[in-house]
Amino acid sequence: MARKNAKHRMVLSPQARTELETILGARYVTDDPALLSGYAWNTGVGKIPGGDKFAPIWPIAVVLPATTEEVAAVIKCCKRHGLSFRPHSTGYGSMGCVTSPDSICIDLRRMNHLEILPEDRMAVIGPYATANQLQAEAHKHGLACHVVGAGPSHSPLASATSLIGVGITSQFTSANMRNMLAWEWVTPEGEIIRGGSAASGMGWYASDGPGPGTRGLLRGFFGGGGGIGVFTRIGIKLFPINHKGKMETLGQVPQLRSPLPPNTALLHAIFPSYDAQRSATFDLLQDDVCTVLLRMPPNHVGWTLTESNAEFVRRTRDGTLPEPARPENSANWTILIASRSAAEHRWRHDTVREIVAHHGGRFAEMTTEEEGVLYHNLATSQYVPRVLRASGGITTSFGVLDSFHFLPKAVEMGEMMLAEDTAPGGDLCEGSPDEQWIWPHEGRYMWAENIIHFDATNEASRAAGARALIGHFAAQWKDPVGMTGLLVGPIQDVTGPRIGKAPAFARKVKTYFDKDDRSKTKEYVIPNMPPVVEKILPALRPVLSSAPVLHILSKLVGKNGI
Amino acid sequence: MPGGDLLAERLAATDRCTRCSQCKFVPVPKSRAHMSACPSIDFVEYHAGSASGQLIMASGIAHGEIDYTPELLDTISACTMCGACDTACKVNFAEIVEPLEGLYAFRARIVADGQSPKRHREIMEKIGETGSSQGVARSERAKWATGLTFSTRADVLLHVGSVLSYDASKHQSLRTIVEAVQQAGVPLAYLGQHEGSCGMLAWDLGYHEQARTLANAFVRQVRQSGAKTVVTFSSSAISAYRSIYPRMDIDTSDIRFLHFTEYLLEMAETGRLSLKTASDHAWRKVAFHDTCKLGRLTEPYQRADYSLTKEMGGIYASRSPEALNFSRNGIYEAPRALLRQMDIEVEELERNREFSYCCGAQGGVKETRPAAAKMAARNRLDELKETESQVMVSACGNCAHHLDKHARAPATVVDLIDILAPSIVVGAANAAVRER
């Protein structure tokens, strides 16, 4: 049987293979198509596959280095042989696949260093230290890590170096674009550079210090997207929590739950309107009484509180879902209060209740089991992968990163983009009118991200997913809802002046360090772009956001994937 | 092509894998050291070694994206089919992927395509010739029972299984327990050298037709013996009876299948047997290793319509959600209860019950990829370091033998039957024992 796309795939030259095997050992170099297939699966958060799940471009080889020095040697080997490369940590979602046919995939699985430095409230981690491992070890010291919206098995290093880094506990764990401390980096030329305090030999506690403070240069706000070499180790912030030790788990698969630690409460506030929710939010943040604030659309709460899709569908239809999961309760906050003493807890608890009541809100009735399930999923970030349970296909919106003044408008925008296709008979999975996940960062700005559920096996549904995805950008260009959060890849250039000269600056960094563009990605800036093209791209916004072009683009994506 | 049909049936579910990597990890790890759920990915290291990676390869074969390669066959040979991936996946994905069903289908497709690895073929030849994957002559199978008397027909049929039948070091314990059951007034039937493979390993290796033949032959033997209850010492067999035979549409609703730990517990609870303090052993605290086959893979499989319907515009919902396997109803409690009755404290390993880590002995890995099996055993034994106990107990002869082979002092591995045998007492020995 001939492989369908074999003729489009490049092969590893014998010379390059020999060199790679010399660097790593033959066991850790493969160009076997069967073993490569796992690195060509076009899926996960943010992805829209084509007719089958395989990406059109496969890596020509996968290598498994164990040390920073081996990574550097692999990159130099790529350079000698005119090959590109793509770092790969856990491989979940948007940056899992290579984007050029001459790319080697550098799977960093063997680089799973994890060291907790409790007195410095930080950890030093490698690319394959996953969030669930880091969280488990941090908890032993009364600390917690920030977990981004990619579930517990993602790489915090990848998040901190390469893509924004927002996550549902951001009210107290900030976001990973601000959580990266010192770093170790292999440049696209294969040089090993340590930055921040790590460069001084004084530890890993700061992004600035005796060494060069270049965090902003290397990752900026959006992250390098795997397009600027390989990060092999970082210092990352941890945050104190009100209990120490292993997380207790009760219940049975899949409805695992955890009892709330002492001086902890999980409340689900429901407001009469988004305006009321917004007003309450300002007061809640002003008084700094909430450890976590999270708004999930009710149907997503329902997926967590039911053990299977069948149960979710049945209980949606017969109206027996718990109160937080009912569609009429869409203006809501799940609130976690974690205090250090009974007195503090009383004060925070009473203050939250008073603020919610003052703004016309109330609290949903929940059983202890439901409360335990929600707490468990919040603390472990299992919420996020569970969102994929409905159909196995999701992508997401532009993300709003701005003041909570924009909360009602963000929801309205979410509804505008989804309501038609998520209504019965539409091309997307049925759901809430909007599917915005919303939370605050550090008591200040709002993150809102509209989740788009499509049926990956259905071309019309994939096209509708693409239409909503691209449509979000087009809508933002026409009528901005605050600052756009997920401006990855060329979208930055098209968006243009609204985000200042960030893309041009990032391009200078990319071009300086990687003039041959060996560190290949679609999620970073387009390298080596002539200034005239840079100027023209923003002018294309009206064309790209016109109905006919949107229609054609979404059809193309639905057919071929992105 | 029966195997091909099965993979075709599972292909939509396989293609729904989101490559989230959750199948590689226990759902809520307690430490970095023991966060892995999957011995296969720990050995292979490329993504292909995980359940997700195998499903992707299966999809690649089915969609014509890849061909069979030696590396593919080596990779799947390192998977013990322990089902930890299935449990981990279902925490988030419930019915929409069901990795273990995909792995069963992929193995069947490999066999149907004539691509079964050479070592797997050799195992199947041995099973065909001798009724055992070890290839030991049938005449050796019942040697452990020399001098014991069994009924031709009885309500209870004893099934010993291949591992214990040929492990001479366990024969004294096995005899002691069987004799105690008989002395307690239970006539036992036993197939002796006519006892064959339960079909579990054949199923795991993808030889579903052969597994069905073996299963049907055994069920016929049970019916011929007049037994209404089968008591087995084999964790593979109890898994096959409860979880695999229903998949093969073999109706065993008239037969009650019990693992010996369940049966002994039942006898102890009704006063026909009792267990005295296990005073022969210096240790009073042990860590218990949940065998995959005895635990999560013994959850009964219900005959039901497992297909999905597309609801609400693209939400994939099970037609029989009550039949979904979440590994909740395996045999977890009986061996622990027996240990407690012998005044032995059971200390839980970090990965326990449905989240247990496979020791590497199952699925043909021990025979096919010994290095992978050894790594799995060493990984499992490392968990003892986190406990106060230095003794790991298993209720599975296969696991106990394999773990023991790779244990390094001070770690010790003990087969549960070796603790039970010196403690077993016919009748309710004394009230205190019963109350415990």
Coordinates of C-alpha atoms in Angstrom, one line a residue, chain A residues 1-5 9 27-30 32-35 37-39 41 43-44 52-54 58 62 64 88 90-92 107 109-110 112-114 128 130 132-133 136-137 140 152-153 246-249 252-254 256 303 307-310 312-313 316-317 376 380 382 385-386 388-392 427-430 455 457-458, chain B residues 12 14-22 24-33 35-36 41-48 52-53 55-57 59-61 63-67 69-72 75 87-88 90-96 109 310-319 321 324 326-329 350 354-355 375 386:
Chain A
M1 CA 0.0 0.0 0.0
A2 CA 1.5 3.3 -1.0
R3 CA 1.4 6.2 1.4
K4 CA -1.1 8.8 0.3
N5 CA 1.2 11.8 0.7
R9 CA 7.6 14.3 2.0
R27 CA 17.7 5.1 19.3
Y28 CA 16.9 8.7 19.5
V29 CA 16.7 9.5 15.8
T30 CA 13.9 8.3 13.6
D32 CA 10.3 5.9 10.3
P33 CA 6.9 7.1 8.9
A34 CA 4.9 5.2 11.5
L35 CA 6.8 6.9 14.3
S37 CA 2.8 10.0 12.3
G38 CA 2.3 11.0 15.9
Y39 CA 4.0 14.3 15.1
W41 CA -1.7 14.8 13.8
T43 CA -5.6 18.4 16.3
G44 CA -6.1 19.9 19.7
D52 CA -8.5 13.5 7.9
K53 CA -6.5 14.5 10.9
F54 CA -3.1 14.2 9.3
W58 CA 5.2 15.9 8.1
V62 CA 12.1 13.3 14.9
L64 CA 14.9 13.1 21.2
H88 CA 8.1 20.1 20.4
T90 CA 4.1 17.8 24.9
G91 CA 2.7 18.6 21.4
Y92 CA -0.8 19.6 22.4
D107 CA 10.9 16.3 20.7
R109 CA 10.4 14.6 26.1
R110 CA 13.6 13.5 27.7
N112 CA 11.9 17.0 32.1
H113 CA 14.0 18.7 34.7
L114 CA 11.9 19.9 37.6
Y128 CA 8.8 18.3 29.3
T130 CA 4.3 19.1 32.6
N132 CA 0.4 18.3 36.5
Q133 CA 3.9 17.3 37.6
A136 CA 2.0 18.0 42.3
E137 CA 5.5 19.0 43.5
K140 CA 4.0 19.7 48.7
P152 CA -2.8 19.6 33.0
S153 CA -0.5 17.8 30.6
K246 CA -0.9 16.1 48.2
M247 CA -4.2 16.9 46.8
E248 CA -6.9 14.6 48.1
T249 CA -9.0 13.0 45.5
Q252 CA -14.5 7.7 40.9
V253 CA -13.6 8.2 37.2
P254 CA -14.6 10.4 35.6
L256 CA -13.2 12.9 40.5
W303 CA -19.8 19.0 30.8
E307 CA -19.8 12.1 33.4
S308 CA -20.6 11.6 29.7
N309 CA -21.9 13.4 26.7
A310 CA -25.0 11.2 26.9
F312 CA -25.1 16.0 29.4
V313 CA -27.5 15.7 26.4
T316 CA -30.0 19.4 29.0
R317 CA -33.1 18.1 27.3
H376 CA -11.1 19.6 41.6
T380 CA -6.2 20.6 38.2
Q382 CA -9.1 19.4 33.9
P385 CA -9.5 19.3 28.1
R386 CA -13.0 18.4 29.1
L388 CA -13.1 19.0 23.9
R389 CA -15.3 16.2 25.0
A390 CA -18.4 17.3 23.1
S391 CA -17.0 16.7 19.6
G392 CA -13.3 16.5 19.8
D427 CA -23.3 24.0 11.6
L428 CA -21.6 24.2 15.0
C429 CA -22.3 22.1 18.1
E430 CA -25.3 23.5 19.9
D455 CA -17.5 18.5 14.5
T457 CA -15.6 14.8 10.9
N458 CA -18.0 17.2 9.1
Chain B
A12 CA -14.2 7.5 13.9
T14 CA -9.7 6.9 16.9
D15 CA -9.8 10.0 14.7
R16 CA -11.3 12.0 17.6
C17 CA -8.1 11.6 19.6
T18 CA -7.0 15.2 20.4
R19 CA -3.4 14.2 21.2
C20 CA -3.7 15.9 24.6
S21 CA -1.3 13.4 26.1
Q22 CA -3.6 12.8 29.1
K24 CA 0.3 9.2 29.3
F25 CA -0.4 10.4 32.9
V26 CA -2.4 9.4 35.9
P27 CA -5.2 11.9 36.1
V28 CA -4.1 13.4 39.4
P29 CA -0.4 12.7 39.9
K30 CA 0.9 12.9 43.5
S31 CA 4.5 13.4 42.4
R32 CA 6.7 13.9 39.4
A33 CA 8.4 10.6 40.0
M35 CA 3.1 10.6 37.3
S36 CA 3.3 8.2 34.4
I41 CA 5.6 5.5 26.4
D42 CA 8.1 5.4 29.2
F43 CA 10.0 2.8 27.1
V44 CA 9.4 3.9 23.6
E45 CA 9.6 7.7 24.3
Y46 CA 8.4 8.7 20.8
H47 CA 4.7 9.6 20.9
A48 CA 4.0 6.4 19.0
S52 CA -2.6 8.3 21.4
G53 CA 0.4 7.4 19.2
L55 CA -4.3 5.2 17.6
I56 CA -2.7 7.7 15.3
M57 CA -0.7 4.9 13.7
S59 CA -5.6 5.8 11.7
G60 CA -2.5 6.1 9.4
I61 CA -2.8 2.5 8.4
H63 CA -6.4 5.9 5.9
G64 CA -3.4 4.7 3.8
E65 CA -1.1 7.4 5.2
I66 CA 1.5 4.9 6.4
D67 CA 2.6 1.3 5.8
T69 CA 7.2 -1.0 9.4
P70 CA 9.4 -2.9 11.8
E71 CA 9.4 0.1 14.0
L72 CA 5.6 0.2 14.1
T75 CA 6.4 -0.1 19.2
T87 CA -9.0 5.3 32.4
A88 CA -7.0 8.5 32.1
K90 CA -12.1 9.0 30.1
V91 CA -11.6 11.4 32.9
N92 CA -12.1 14.1 30.3
F93 CA -13.3 12.3 27.2
A94 CA -15.7 9.7 28.4
E95 CA -17.2 7.9 25.4
I96 CA -15.7 9.8 22.5
R109 CA -6.2 -5.4 12.1
K310 CA -24.6 12.7 17.0
E311 CA -26.7 15.0 19.1
M312 CA -27.1 18.8 19.3
G313 CA -25.3 19.5 16.1
G314 CA -22.1 17.4 16.8
I315 CA -22.0 16.2 20.4
Y316 CA -21.1 12.5 20.3
A317 CA -23.2 10.7 22.9
S318 CA -23.2 7.0 23.9
R319 CA -26.3 5.1 23.1
P321 CA -24.0 5.4 28.8
L324 CA -19.5 2.6 29.6
F326 CA -14.7 3.6 33.6
S327 CA -12.7 0.9 35.5
R328 CA -14.7 1.5 38.6
N329 CA -15.8 -2.1 39.2
E350 CA 0.8 6.4 44.8
E354 CA -7.9 2.1 38.8
F355 CA -4.8 4.3 38.4
M375 CA 11.7 -1.1 32.9
E386 CA 7.6 6.5 48.8

